[in-house]
Amino acid sequence: MATARKADKPYHHGDLRAALIAAAEAELIGKGIDAFSLRGAARRAGVSHAAPAHHFKDAMALLDALAAAGFARLTATMKEEQAAAGADRKAQLVAAGVGYVRFALDNPELLQLMFGTSRRKSDDPELGRNADAAFSVLVNGVGMIRGRDAFTGEAGWRDVAACWSMVHGYAQLAIAGKMEFVTGLEFTRQRDLIEDLVRRALPEKAPL
């Protein structure tokens, strides 16, 4: 009986998709988005260069999946901070902001992928759902304080924009080393500042 050729054997991997997404993050961190390649991710995952085709049609599809995973992790980090915060409504929003910055500072390359303009606009449904879920944490935080009626007009959305701009802007400036007074500081030493900034972004009374 002839022995089957190795190439004819079915390909096996515990979770090829998850392995490729993890490898893609390592590739992104190691080479940056401009030098990112599907072959490089496959190599890091220890699979053949053809293996990614089982799940991703091209490098951009793999990056979409990585960005989707990033938004899921962002949501989880914000909710983790909220779980440790007090029940006070404003404390919950502040905690979400702290979680946002913590995720960003821990994952600068991933943050750039998630929000950068160097990647084509995606219609990937998982990416859309996960991005919306992360955004909703901030929206719900504002809604708890201002009331859901605030979103019937512009006031609530302006509050969301203020909080989002504050935490995202802080994170980007800190990552770029543009705020010398926080550069190099451990996150625990930045926490009080971030909390204060979120409170400033949403004053007790909404502006007229």
Short mmCIF file of C-alpha atoms in Angstrom, two decimals:
data_model
loop_
_atom_site.label_atom_id
_atom_site.label_comp_id
_atom_site.label_asym_id
_atom_site.label_seq_id
_atom_site.Cartn_x
_atom_site.Cartn_y
_atom_site.Cartn_z
CA MET A 1 0.00 0.00 0.00
CA ALA A 2 1.47 3.32 -1.05
CA THR A 3 2.15 5.87 1.62
CA ALA A 4 0.19 9.11 1.16
CA ARG A 5 2.29 12.09 0.26
CA LYS A 6 2.79 14.58 3.05
CA ALA A 7 1.27 17.32 0.90
CA ASP A 8 -1.94 15.29 0.62
CA LYS A 9 -2.51 15.16 4.36
CA PRO A 10 -5.19 17.52 5.69
CA TYR A 11 -3.84 20.57 7.46
CA HIS A 12 -4.38 20.56 11.23
CA HIS A 13 -4.07 23.40 13.71
CA GLY A 14 -5.78 23.78 17.06
CA ASP A 15 -7.29 27.14 16.13
CA LEU A 16 -5.72 28.44 12.94
CA ARG A 17 -7.74 31.67 12.87
CA ALA A 18 -6.84 32.64 16.44
CA ALA A 19 -3.21 31.68 15.88
CA LEU A 20 -3.03 33.87 12.78
CA ILE A 21 -4.60 36.84 14.56
CA ALA A 22 -2.06 36.52 17.40
CA ALA A 23 0.75 36.22 14.86
CA ALA A 24 -0.60 39.23 12.99
CA GLU A 25 -0.32 41.34 16.12
CA ALA A 26 3.29 40.25 16.58
CA GLU A 27 3.97 41.06 12.92
CA LEU A 28 2.33 44.47 13.28
CA ILE A 29 4.37 45.30 16.38
CA GLY A 30 7.58 44.01 14.81
CA LYS A 31 7.30 45.54 11.34
CA GLY A 32 4.57 48.18 11.39
CA ILE A 33 1.53 48.33 9.17
CA ASP A 34 3.41 49.44 6.04
CA ALA A 35 5.66 46.37 6.08
CA PHE A 36 2.96 43.98 7.29
CA SER A 37 2.56 40.86 5.18
CA LEU A 38 0.36 37.78 5.19
CA ARG A 39 3.43 35.61 4.64
CA GLY A 40 5.14 37.16 7.64
CA ALA A 41 2.13 36.46 9.85
CA ALA A 42 1.97 32.88 8.57
CA ARG A 43 5.67 32.44 9.32
CA ARG A 44 5.22 33.69 12.87
CA ALA A 45 2.27 31.32 13.34
CA GLY A 46 4.42 28.44 12.13
CA VAL A 47 2.19 27.57 9.18
CA SER A 48 2.64 27.52 5.42
CA HIS A 49 2.19 30.74 3.45
CA ALA A 50 -0.96 29.23 1.90
CA ALA A 51 -2.61 28.38 5.24
CA PRO A 52 -4.12 31.85 5.93
CA ALA A 53 -6.30 31.49 2.84
CA HIS A 54 -8.49 29.13 4.84
CA HIS A 55 -9.75 32.13 6.81
CA PHE A 56 -8.51 35.37 5.23
CA LYS A 57 -8.59 36.35 1.57
CA ASP A 58 -5.72 38.84 1.93
CA ALA A 59 -3.58 40.75 4.41
CA MET A 60 -6.23 43.44 4.86
CA ALA A 61 -8.81 40.85 5.89
CA LEU A 62 -6.41 39.58 8.55
CA LEU A 63 -5.79 43.13 9.75
CA ASP A 64 -9.55 43.68 9.94
CA ALA A 65 -9.82 40.63 12.19
CA LEU A 66 -6.97 41.92 14.34
CA ALA A 67 -8.62 45.35 14.62
CA ALA A 68 -11.90 43.66 15.59
CA ALA A 69 -10.07 41.73 18.32
CA GLY A 70 -8.50 45.01 19.43
CA PHE A 71 -11.89 46.68 19.88
CA ALA A 72 -13.10 43.67 21.87
CA ARG A 73 -10.09 44.02 24.15
CA LEU A 74 -10.68 47.76 24.47
CA THR A 75 -14.25 47.11 25.58
CA ALA A 76 -13.09 44.48 28.06
CA THR A 77 -10.48 46.84 29.54
CA MET A 78 -12.99 49.67 30.00
CA LYS A 79 -15.48 47.31 31.65
CA GLU A 80 -12.75 45.88 33.86
CA GLU A 81 -12.03 49.37 35.17
CA GLN A 82 -15.75 49.99 35.67
CA ALA A 83 -16.12 46.78 37.65
CA ALA A 84 -13.48 48.04 40.09
CA ALA A 85 -14.99 51.52 40.37
CA GLY A 86 -17.72 52.66 42.67
CA ALA A 87 -21.39 52.57 41.73
CA ASP A 88 -21.49 56.35 41.31
CA ARG A 89 -22.53 57.22 37.77
CA LYS A 90 -19.71 59.63 37.16
CA ALA A 91 -17.22 57.16 38.62
CA GLN A 92 -18.37 54.65 36.03
CA LEU A 93 -17.73 57.07 33.16
CA VAL A 94 -14.37 58.09 34.59
CA ALA A 95 -13.41 54.42 34.92
CA ALA A 96 -14.31 53.81 31.28
CA GLY A 97 -12.01 56.67 30.30
CA VAL A 98 -9.20 55.29 32.41
CA GLY A 99 -9.65 51.88 30.81
CA TYR A 100 -9.54 53.46 27.36
CA VAL A 101 -6.21 55.11 28.04
CA ARG A 102 -4.77 52.03 29.74
CA PHE A 103 -5.58 49.90 26.72
CA ALA A 104 -4.11 52.52 24.36
CA LEU A 105 -0.84 52.88 26.24
CA ASP A 106 -0.46 49.11 26.50
CA ASN A 107 -1.21 48.59 22.80
CA PRO A 108 0.02 51.58 20.79
CA GLU A 109 0.52 49.72 17.50
CA LEU A 110 -2.88 48.07 17.77
CA LEU A 111 -4.51 51.41 18.56
CA GLN A 112 -2.97 52.87 15.41
CA LEU A 113 -4.35 50.00 13.38
CA MET A 114 -7.82 50.42 14.88
CA PHE A 115 -8.04 54.17 14.29
CA GLY A 116 -5.38 54.89 11.66
CA THR A 117 -6.08 56.02 8.12
CA SER A 118 -3.42 53.86 6.45
CA ARG A 119 -5.85 50.95 6.19
CA ARG A 120 -8.70 50.85 3.70
CA LYS A 121 -12.22 51.47 5.01
CA SER A 122 -13.64 48.12 6.01
CA ASP A 123 -17.14 46.72 5.83
CA ASP A 124 -16.23 43.70 7.96
CA PRO A 125 -19.30 43.04 10.16
CA GLU A 126 -17.36 41.76 13.18
CA LEU A 127 -15.14 44.83 13.12
CA GLY A 128 -18.20 47.07 12.94
CA ARG A 129 -19.93 45.32 15.83
CA ASN A 130 -16.88 45.38 18.07
CA ALA A 131 -16.12 49.04 17.32
CA ASP A 132 -19.73 49.97 18.10
CA ALA A 133 -19.60 47.99 21.36
CA ALA A 134 -16.51 49.89 22.49
CA PHE A 135 -18.06 53.23 21.57
CA SER A 136 -21.27 52.32 23.40
CA VAL A 137 -19.39 52.06 26.71
CA LEU A 138 -18.68 55.80 26.55
CA VAL A 139 -22.15 56.59 25.22
CA ASN A 140 -23.81 54.62 28.02
CA GLY A 141 -21.54 56.29 30.57
CA VAL A 142 -22.66 59.73 29.43
CA GLY A 143 -26.27 58.57 29.23
CA MET A 144 -26.20 57.43 32.87
CA ILE A 145 -25.24 60.95 33.90
CA ARG A 146 -27.11 63.16 31.44
CA GLY A 147 -30.11 60.88 30.92
CA ARG A 148 -31.11 59.15 27.72
CA ASP A 149 -33.11 62.20 26.64
CA ALA A 150 -29.82 64.03 26.14
CA PHE A 151 -29.33 62.05 22.92
CA THR A 152 -32.53 63.32 21.34
CA GLY A 153 -30.56 66.46 20.49
CA GLU A 154 -26.91 67.41 20.16
CA ALA A 155 -26.07 67.88 23.84
CA GLY A 156 -25.48 64.24 24.70
CA TRP A 157 -23.42 63.56 21.59
CA ARG A 158 -21.29 66.63 22.28
CA ASP A 159 -20.59 65.27 25.76
CA VAL A 160 -19.58 61.93 24.25
CA ALA A 161 -17.34 63.72 21.76
CA ALA A 162 -15.72 65.71 24.58
CA CYS A 163 -14.98 62.60 26.66
CA TRP A 164 -13.79 60.56 23.68
CA SER A 165 -11.57 63.37 22.42
CA MET A 166 -10.09 63.80 25.87
CA VAL A 167 -9.08 60.17 26.42
CA HIS A 168 -8.09 59.44 22.83
CA GLY A 169 -6.16 62.67 22.50
CA TYR A 170 -4.38 62.09 25.79
CA ALA A 171 -3.42 58.59 24.72
CA GLN A 172 -2.11 59.68 21.34
CA LEU A 173 -0.09 62.54 22.81
CA ALA A 174 1.35 60.32 25.53
CA ILE A 175 2.28 57.60 23.03
CA ALA A 176 3.97 60.17 20.82
CA GLY A 177 5.93 61.51 23.80
CA LYS A 178 4.43 64.97 23.38
CA MET A 179 3.54 65.41 27.05
CA GLU A 180 6.86 65.44 28.82
CA PHE A 181 5.30 65.57 32.28
CA VAL A 182 3.83 62.07 31.81
CA THR A 183 6.41 60.50 29.49
CA GLY A 184 7.96 57.51 31.21
CA LEU A 185 5.55 57.56 34.15
CA GLU A 186 4.00 54.28 35.24
CA PHE A 187 0.29 54.14 34.47
CA THR A 188 -0.57 54.12 38.17
CA ARG A 189 1.01 57.57 38.42
CA GLN A 190 -1.02 58.84 35.45
CA ARG A 191 -4.35 57.51 36.72
CA ASP A 192 -5.27 60.53 38.86
CA LEU A 193 -4.55 62.90 35.96
CA ILE A 194 -6.67 60.88 33.54
CA GLU A 195 -9.54 60.75 36.02
CA ASP A 196 -9.38 64.52 36.48
CA LEU A 197 -9.36 65.11 32.72
CA VAL A 198 -12.45 62.97 32.16
CA ARG A 199 -14.26 64.88 34.90
CA ARG A 200 -13.25 68.14 33.22
CA ALA A 201 -14.58 66.86 29.90
CA LEU A 202 -18.00 66.32 31.45
CA PRO A 203 -18.72 69.15 33.90
CA GLU A 204 -21.58 68.90 36.38
CA LYS A 205 -23.82 70.99 34.17
CA ALA A 206 -23.88 70.68 30.42
CA PRO A 207 -23.05 73.93 28.58
CA LEU A 208 -25.97 75.76 27.03
#
